[in-house]
XYZ file of N, CA, C and O in Angstrom:
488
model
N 81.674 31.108 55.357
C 80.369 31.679 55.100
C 80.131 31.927 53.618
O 78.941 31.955 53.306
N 81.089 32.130 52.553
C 80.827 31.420 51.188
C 80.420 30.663 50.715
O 79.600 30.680 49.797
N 81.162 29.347 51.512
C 80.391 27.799 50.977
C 79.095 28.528 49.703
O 79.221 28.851 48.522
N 77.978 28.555 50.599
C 76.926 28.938 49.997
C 76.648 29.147 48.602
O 75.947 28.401 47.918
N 77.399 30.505 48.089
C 77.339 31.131 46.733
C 77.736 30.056 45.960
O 77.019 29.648 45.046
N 79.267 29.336 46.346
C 79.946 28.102 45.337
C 79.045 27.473 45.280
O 78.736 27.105 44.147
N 78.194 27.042 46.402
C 77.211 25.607 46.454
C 76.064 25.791 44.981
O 75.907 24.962 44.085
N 75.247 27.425 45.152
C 74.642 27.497 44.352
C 74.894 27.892 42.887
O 74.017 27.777 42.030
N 75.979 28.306 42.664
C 76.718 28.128 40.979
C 76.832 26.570 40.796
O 76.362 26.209 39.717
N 77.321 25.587 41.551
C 77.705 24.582 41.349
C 76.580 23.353 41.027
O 76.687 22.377 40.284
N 75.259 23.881 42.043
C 74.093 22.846 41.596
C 72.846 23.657 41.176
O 71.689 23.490 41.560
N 73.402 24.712 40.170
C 71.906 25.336 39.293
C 71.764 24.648 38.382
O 72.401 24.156 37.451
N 70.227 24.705 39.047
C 68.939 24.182 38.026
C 69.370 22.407 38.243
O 69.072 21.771 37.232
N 69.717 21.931 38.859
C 70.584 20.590 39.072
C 69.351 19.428 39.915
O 69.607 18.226 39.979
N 68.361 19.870 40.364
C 67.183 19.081 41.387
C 66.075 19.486 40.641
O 65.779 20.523 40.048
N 65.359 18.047 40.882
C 63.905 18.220 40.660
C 63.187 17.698 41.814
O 63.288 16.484 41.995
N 62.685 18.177 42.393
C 61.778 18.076 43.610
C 60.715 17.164 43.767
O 59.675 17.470 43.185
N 60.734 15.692 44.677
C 59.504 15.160 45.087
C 58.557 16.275 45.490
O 58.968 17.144 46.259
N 57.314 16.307 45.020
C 56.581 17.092 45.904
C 56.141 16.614 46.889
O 55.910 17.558 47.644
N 55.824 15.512 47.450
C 55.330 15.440 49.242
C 56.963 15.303 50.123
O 57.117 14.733 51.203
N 57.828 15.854 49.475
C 59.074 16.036 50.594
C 59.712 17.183 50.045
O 59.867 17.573 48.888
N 60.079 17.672 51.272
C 60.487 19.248 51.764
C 62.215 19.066 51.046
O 62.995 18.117 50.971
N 62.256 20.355 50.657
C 63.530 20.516 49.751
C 64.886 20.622 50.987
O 65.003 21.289 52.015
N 65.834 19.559 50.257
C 66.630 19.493 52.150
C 67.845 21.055 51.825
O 68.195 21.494 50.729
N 68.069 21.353 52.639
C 68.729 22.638 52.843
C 70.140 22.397 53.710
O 70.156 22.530 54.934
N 71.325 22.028 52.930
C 72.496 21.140 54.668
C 72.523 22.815 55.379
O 72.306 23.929 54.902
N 72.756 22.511 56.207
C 73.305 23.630 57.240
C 74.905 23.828 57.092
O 75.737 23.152 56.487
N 75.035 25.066 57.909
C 76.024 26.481 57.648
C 76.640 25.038 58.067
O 76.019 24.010 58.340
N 78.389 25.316 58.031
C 79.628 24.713 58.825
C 80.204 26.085 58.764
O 80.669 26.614 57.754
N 80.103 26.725 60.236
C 81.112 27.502 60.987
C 82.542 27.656 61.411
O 83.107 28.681 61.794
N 83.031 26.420 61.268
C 84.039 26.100 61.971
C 85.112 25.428 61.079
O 84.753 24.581 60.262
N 86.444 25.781 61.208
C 87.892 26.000 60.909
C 88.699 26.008 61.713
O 88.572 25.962 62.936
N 89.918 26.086 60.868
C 91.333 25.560 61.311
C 91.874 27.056 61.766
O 91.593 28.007 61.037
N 92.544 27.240 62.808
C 93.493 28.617 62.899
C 95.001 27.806 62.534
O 95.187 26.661 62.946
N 95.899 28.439 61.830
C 96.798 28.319 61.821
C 97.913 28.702 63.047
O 97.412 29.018 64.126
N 99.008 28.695 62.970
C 100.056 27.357 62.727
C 99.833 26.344 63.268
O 100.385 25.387 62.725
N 98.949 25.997 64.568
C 98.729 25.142 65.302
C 97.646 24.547 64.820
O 97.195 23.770 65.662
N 96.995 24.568 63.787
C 95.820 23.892 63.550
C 94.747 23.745 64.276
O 93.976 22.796 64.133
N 94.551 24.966 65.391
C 93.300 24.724 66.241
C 92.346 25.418 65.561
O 92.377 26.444 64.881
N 91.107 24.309 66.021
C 89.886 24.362 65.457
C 89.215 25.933 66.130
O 89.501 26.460 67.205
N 88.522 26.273 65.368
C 87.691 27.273 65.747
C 86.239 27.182 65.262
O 86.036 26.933 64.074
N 85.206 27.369 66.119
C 83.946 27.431 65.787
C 83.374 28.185 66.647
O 83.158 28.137 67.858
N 83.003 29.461 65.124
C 82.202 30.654 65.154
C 80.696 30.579 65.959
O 80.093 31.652 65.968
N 79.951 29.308 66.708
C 78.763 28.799 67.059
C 79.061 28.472 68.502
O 78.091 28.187 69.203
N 80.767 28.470 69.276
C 80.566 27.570 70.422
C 80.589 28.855 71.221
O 80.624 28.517 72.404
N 80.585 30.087 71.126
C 80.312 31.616 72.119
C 81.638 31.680 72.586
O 81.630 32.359 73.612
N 83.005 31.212 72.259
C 84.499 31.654 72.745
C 84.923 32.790 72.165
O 85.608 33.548 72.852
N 84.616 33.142 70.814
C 84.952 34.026 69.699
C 83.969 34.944 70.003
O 82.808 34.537 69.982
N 84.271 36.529 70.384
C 83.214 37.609 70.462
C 82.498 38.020 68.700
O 83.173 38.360 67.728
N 81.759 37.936 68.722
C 80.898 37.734 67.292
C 79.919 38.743 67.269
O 79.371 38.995 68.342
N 79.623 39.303 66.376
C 77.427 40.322 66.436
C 76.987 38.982 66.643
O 77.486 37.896 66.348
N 75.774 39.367 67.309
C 74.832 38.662 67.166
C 73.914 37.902 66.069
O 73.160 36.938 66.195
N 74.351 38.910 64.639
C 73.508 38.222 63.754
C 74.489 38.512 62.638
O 74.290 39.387 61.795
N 75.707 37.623 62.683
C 76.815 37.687 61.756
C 76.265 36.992 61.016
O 76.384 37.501 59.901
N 75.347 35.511 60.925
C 75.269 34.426 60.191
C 74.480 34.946 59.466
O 74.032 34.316 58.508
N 74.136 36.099 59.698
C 72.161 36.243 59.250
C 72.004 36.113 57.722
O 70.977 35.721 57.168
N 73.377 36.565 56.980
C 73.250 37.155 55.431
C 74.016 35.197 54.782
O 73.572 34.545 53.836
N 74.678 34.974 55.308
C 75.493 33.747 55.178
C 73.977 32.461 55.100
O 74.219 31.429 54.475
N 72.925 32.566 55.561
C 71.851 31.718 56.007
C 71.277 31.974 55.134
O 71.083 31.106 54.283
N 70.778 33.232 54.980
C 69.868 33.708 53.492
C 71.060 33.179 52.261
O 70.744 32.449 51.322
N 71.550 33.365 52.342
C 72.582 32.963 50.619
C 72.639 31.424 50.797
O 72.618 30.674 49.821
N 72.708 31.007 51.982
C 72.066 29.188 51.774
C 70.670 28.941 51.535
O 70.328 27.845 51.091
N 70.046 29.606 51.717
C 68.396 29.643 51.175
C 68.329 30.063 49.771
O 67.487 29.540 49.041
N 69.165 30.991 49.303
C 69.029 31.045 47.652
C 69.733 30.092 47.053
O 69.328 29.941 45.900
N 70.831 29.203 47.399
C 71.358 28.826 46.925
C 70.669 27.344 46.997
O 71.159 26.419 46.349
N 69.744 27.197 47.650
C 69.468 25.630 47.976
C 67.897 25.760 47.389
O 67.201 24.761 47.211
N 67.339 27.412 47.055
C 66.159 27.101 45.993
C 67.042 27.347 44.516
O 66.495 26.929 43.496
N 68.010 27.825 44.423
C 68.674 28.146 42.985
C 68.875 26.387 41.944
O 68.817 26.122 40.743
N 69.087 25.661 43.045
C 69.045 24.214 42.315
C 68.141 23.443 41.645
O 68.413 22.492 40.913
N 66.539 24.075 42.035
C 65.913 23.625 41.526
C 65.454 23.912 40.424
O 65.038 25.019 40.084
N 65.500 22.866 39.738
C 65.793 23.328 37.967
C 63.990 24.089 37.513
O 63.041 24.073 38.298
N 63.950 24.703 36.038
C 62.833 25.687 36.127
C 61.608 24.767 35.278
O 60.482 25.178 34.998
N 62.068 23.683 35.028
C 60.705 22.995 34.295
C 59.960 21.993 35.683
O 59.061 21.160 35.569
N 60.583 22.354 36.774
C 59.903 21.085 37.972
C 58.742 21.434 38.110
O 58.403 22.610 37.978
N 57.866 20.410 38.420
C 56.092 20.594 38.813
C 56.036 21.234 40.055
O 55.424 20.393 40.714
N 56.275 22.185 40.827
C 55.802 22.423 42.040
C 55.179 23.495 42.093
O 55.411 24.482 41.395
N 54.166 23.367 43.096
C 53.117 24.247 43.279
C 52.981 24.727 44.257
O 53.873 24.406 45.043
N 51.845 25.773 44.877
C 51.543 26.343 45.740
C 51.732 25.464 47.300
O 52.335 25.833 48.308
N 51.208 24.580 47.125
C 50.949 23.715 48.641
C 52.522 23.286 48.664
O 52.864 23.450 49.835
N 53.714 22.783 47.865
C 55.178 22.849 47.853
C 55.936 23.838 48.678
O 56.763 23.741 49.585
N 55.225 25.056 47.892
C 56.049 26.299 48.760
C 55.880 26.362 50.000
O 56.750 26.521 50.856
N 54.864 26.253 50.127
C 53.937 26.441 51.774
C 54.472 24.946 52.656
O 54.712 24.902 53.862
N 54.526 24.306 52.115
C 55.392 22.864 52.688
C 56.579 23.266 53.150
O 56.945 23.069 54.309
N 57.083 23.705 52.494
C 58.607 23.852 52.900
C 58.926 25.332 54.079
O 59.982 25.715 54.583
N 57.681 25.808 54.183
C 57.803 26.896 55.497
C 58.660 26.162 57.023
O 58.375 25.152 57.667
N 59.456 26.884 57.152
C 60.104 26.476 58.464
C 59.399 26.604 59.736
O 58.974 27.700 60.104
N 59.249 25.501 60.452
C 58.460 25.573 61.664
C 59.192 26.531 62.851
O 58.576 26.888 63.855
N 60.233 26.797 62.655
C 61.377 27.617 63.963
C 61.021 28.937 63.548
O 60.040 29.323 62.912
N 61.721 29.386 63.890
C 61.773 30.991 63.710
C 63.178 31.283 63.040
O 63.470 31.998 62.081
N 64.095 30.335 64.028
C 65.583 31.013 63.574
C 66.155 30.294 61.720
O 67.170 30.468 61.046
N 65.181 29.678 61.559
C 65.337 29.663 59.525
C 64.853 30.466 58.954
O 65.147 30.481 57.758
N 63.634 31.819 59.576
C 63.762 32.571 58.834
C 64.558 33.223 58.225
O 63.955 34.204 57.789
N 65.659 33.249 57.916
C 66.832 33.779 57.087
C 66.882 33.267 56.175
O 66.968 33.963 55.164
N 66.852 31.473 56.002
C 67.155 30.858 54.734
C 66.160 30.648 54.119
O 66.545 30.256 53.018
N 64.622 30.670 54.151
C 63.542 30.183 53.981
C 63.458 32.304 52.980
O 63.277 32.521 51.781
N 63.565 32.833 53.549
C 63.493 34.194 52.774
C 64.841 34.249 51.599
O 64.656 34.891 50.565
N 65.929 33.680 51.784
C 66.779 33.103 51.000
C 66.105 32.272 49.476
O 66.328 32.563 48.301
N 65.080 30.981 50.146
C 64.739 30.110 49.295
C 63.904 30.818 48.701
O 63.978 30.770 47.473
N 62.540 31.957 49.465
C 62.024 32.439 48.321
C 62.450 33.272 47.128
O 61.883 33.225 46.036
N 63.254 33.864 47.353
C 63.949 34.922 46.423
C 64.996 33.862 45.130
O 65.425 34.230 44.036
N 65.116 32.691 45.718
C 65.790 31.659 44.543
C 64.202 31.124 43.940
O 64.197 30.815 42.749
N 63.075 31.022 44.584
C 62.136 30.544 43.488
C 61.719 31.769 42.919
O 61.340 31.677 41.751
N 61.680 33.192 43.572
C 61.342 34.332 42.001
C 62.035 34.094 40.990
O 61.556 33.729 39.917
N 63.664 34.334 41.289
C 64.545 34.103 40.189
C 63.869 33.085 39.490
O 63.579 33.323 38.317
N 63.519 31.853 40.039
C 63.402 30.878 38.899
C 62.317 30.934 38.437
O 62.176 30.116 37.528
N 60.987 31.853 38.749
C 59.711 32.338 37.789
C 58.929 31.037 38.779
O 57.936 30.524 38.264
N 59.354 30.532 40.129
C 58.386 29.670 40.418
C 57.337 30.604 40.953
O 56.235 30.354 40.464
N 57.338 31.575 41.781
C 56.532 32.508 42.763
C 55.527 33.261 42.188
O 54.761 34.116 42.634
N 55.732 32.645 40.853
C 54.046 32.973 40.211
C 53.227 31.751 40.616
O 52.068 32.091 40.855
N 53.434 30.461 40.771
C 52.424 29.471 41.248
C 52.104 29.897 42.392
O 51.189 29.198 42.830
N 52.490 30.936 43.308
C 52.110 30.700 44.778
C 50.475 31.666 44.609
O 50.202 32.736 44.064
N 49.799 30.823 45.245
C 48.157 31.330 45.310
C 48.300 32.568 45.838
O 49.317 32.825 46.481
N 47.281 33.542 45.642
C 46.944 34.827 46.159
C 46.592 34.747 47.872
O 46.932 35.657 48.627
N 46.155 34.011 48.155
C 45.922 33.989 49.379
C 47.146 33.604 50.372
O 47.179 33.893 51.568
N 48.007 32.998 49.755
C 49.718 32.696 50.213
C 49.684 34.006 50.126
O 49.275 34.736 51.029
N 50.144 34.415 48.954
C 51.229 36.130 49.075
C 50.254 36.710 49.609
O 50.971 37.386 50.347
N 48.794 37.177 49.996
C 48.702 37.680 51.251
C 49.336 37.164 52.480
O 49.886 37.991 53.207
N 49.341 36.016 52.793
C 49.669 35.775 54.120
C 51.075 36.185 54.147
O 51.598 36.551 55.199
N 51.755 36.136 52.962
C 53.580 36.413 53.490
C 53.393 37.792 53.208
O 54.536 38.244 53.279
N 52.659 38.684 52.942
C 53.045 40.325 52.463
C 52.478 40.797 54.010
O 52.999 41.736 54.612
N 51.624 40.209 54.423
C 50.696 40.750 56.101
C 51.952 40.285 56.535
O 52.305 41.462 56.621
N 53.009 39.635 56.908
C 53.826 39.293 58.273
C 54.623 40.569 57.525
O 55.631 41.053 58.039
């Protein structure tokens, strides 16, 4: 559940963004080796008693870390941000992740007033 943080030290400011395609985000890898026997374990298949929302902070730090790459001179704009809204529900974690990597990067001043109403009302 680190991956993440390394990922985003490792590719800051490193992408510049097509704007008619959505910024790709890889997904968590849960799953490892137990030792001595080398059996696999994965935190996702419900064998391992877990909270319910262990991933929750691990998902957001892949959302900062996967807007942290995008470097701070890229053209993207309002209709970008709003592009890249997740149609599910269960990315809200990383998608609140990605916005907090475009404040850092001074993008979340392009987002129109009528956007940050709509995300300050939910």
């Amino acid at each position: 559940m680190a991956l993440p943080v390394g990922r985003g030290m490792f590719t800051l400011f490193s992408y510049h963004p097509v704007p008619t395609e959505p910024l790709p985000i890889p997904k968590l890898n849960l799953t490892g080796r137990a030792p001595p026997r080398n059996t696999t374990v994965d935190l996702n298949s419900g064998n391992i008693d877990v909270p319910p929302n262990m991933t929750s902070w691990a998902s957001f730090h892949n959302g900062v870390a996967a807007g942290l790459k995008i470097a701070p001179a890229s053209q993207i704009d309002s209709a970008w941000i709003v592009y890249n809204k997740p149609k599910h529900a269960e990315l809200a974690n990383e998608y609140a992740g990605f916005l907090m990597a475009l404040g850092l990067n001074g993008h979340l001043t392009k987002l129109a007033t009528l956007n940050i109403h709509d995300y300050l009302t939910k």
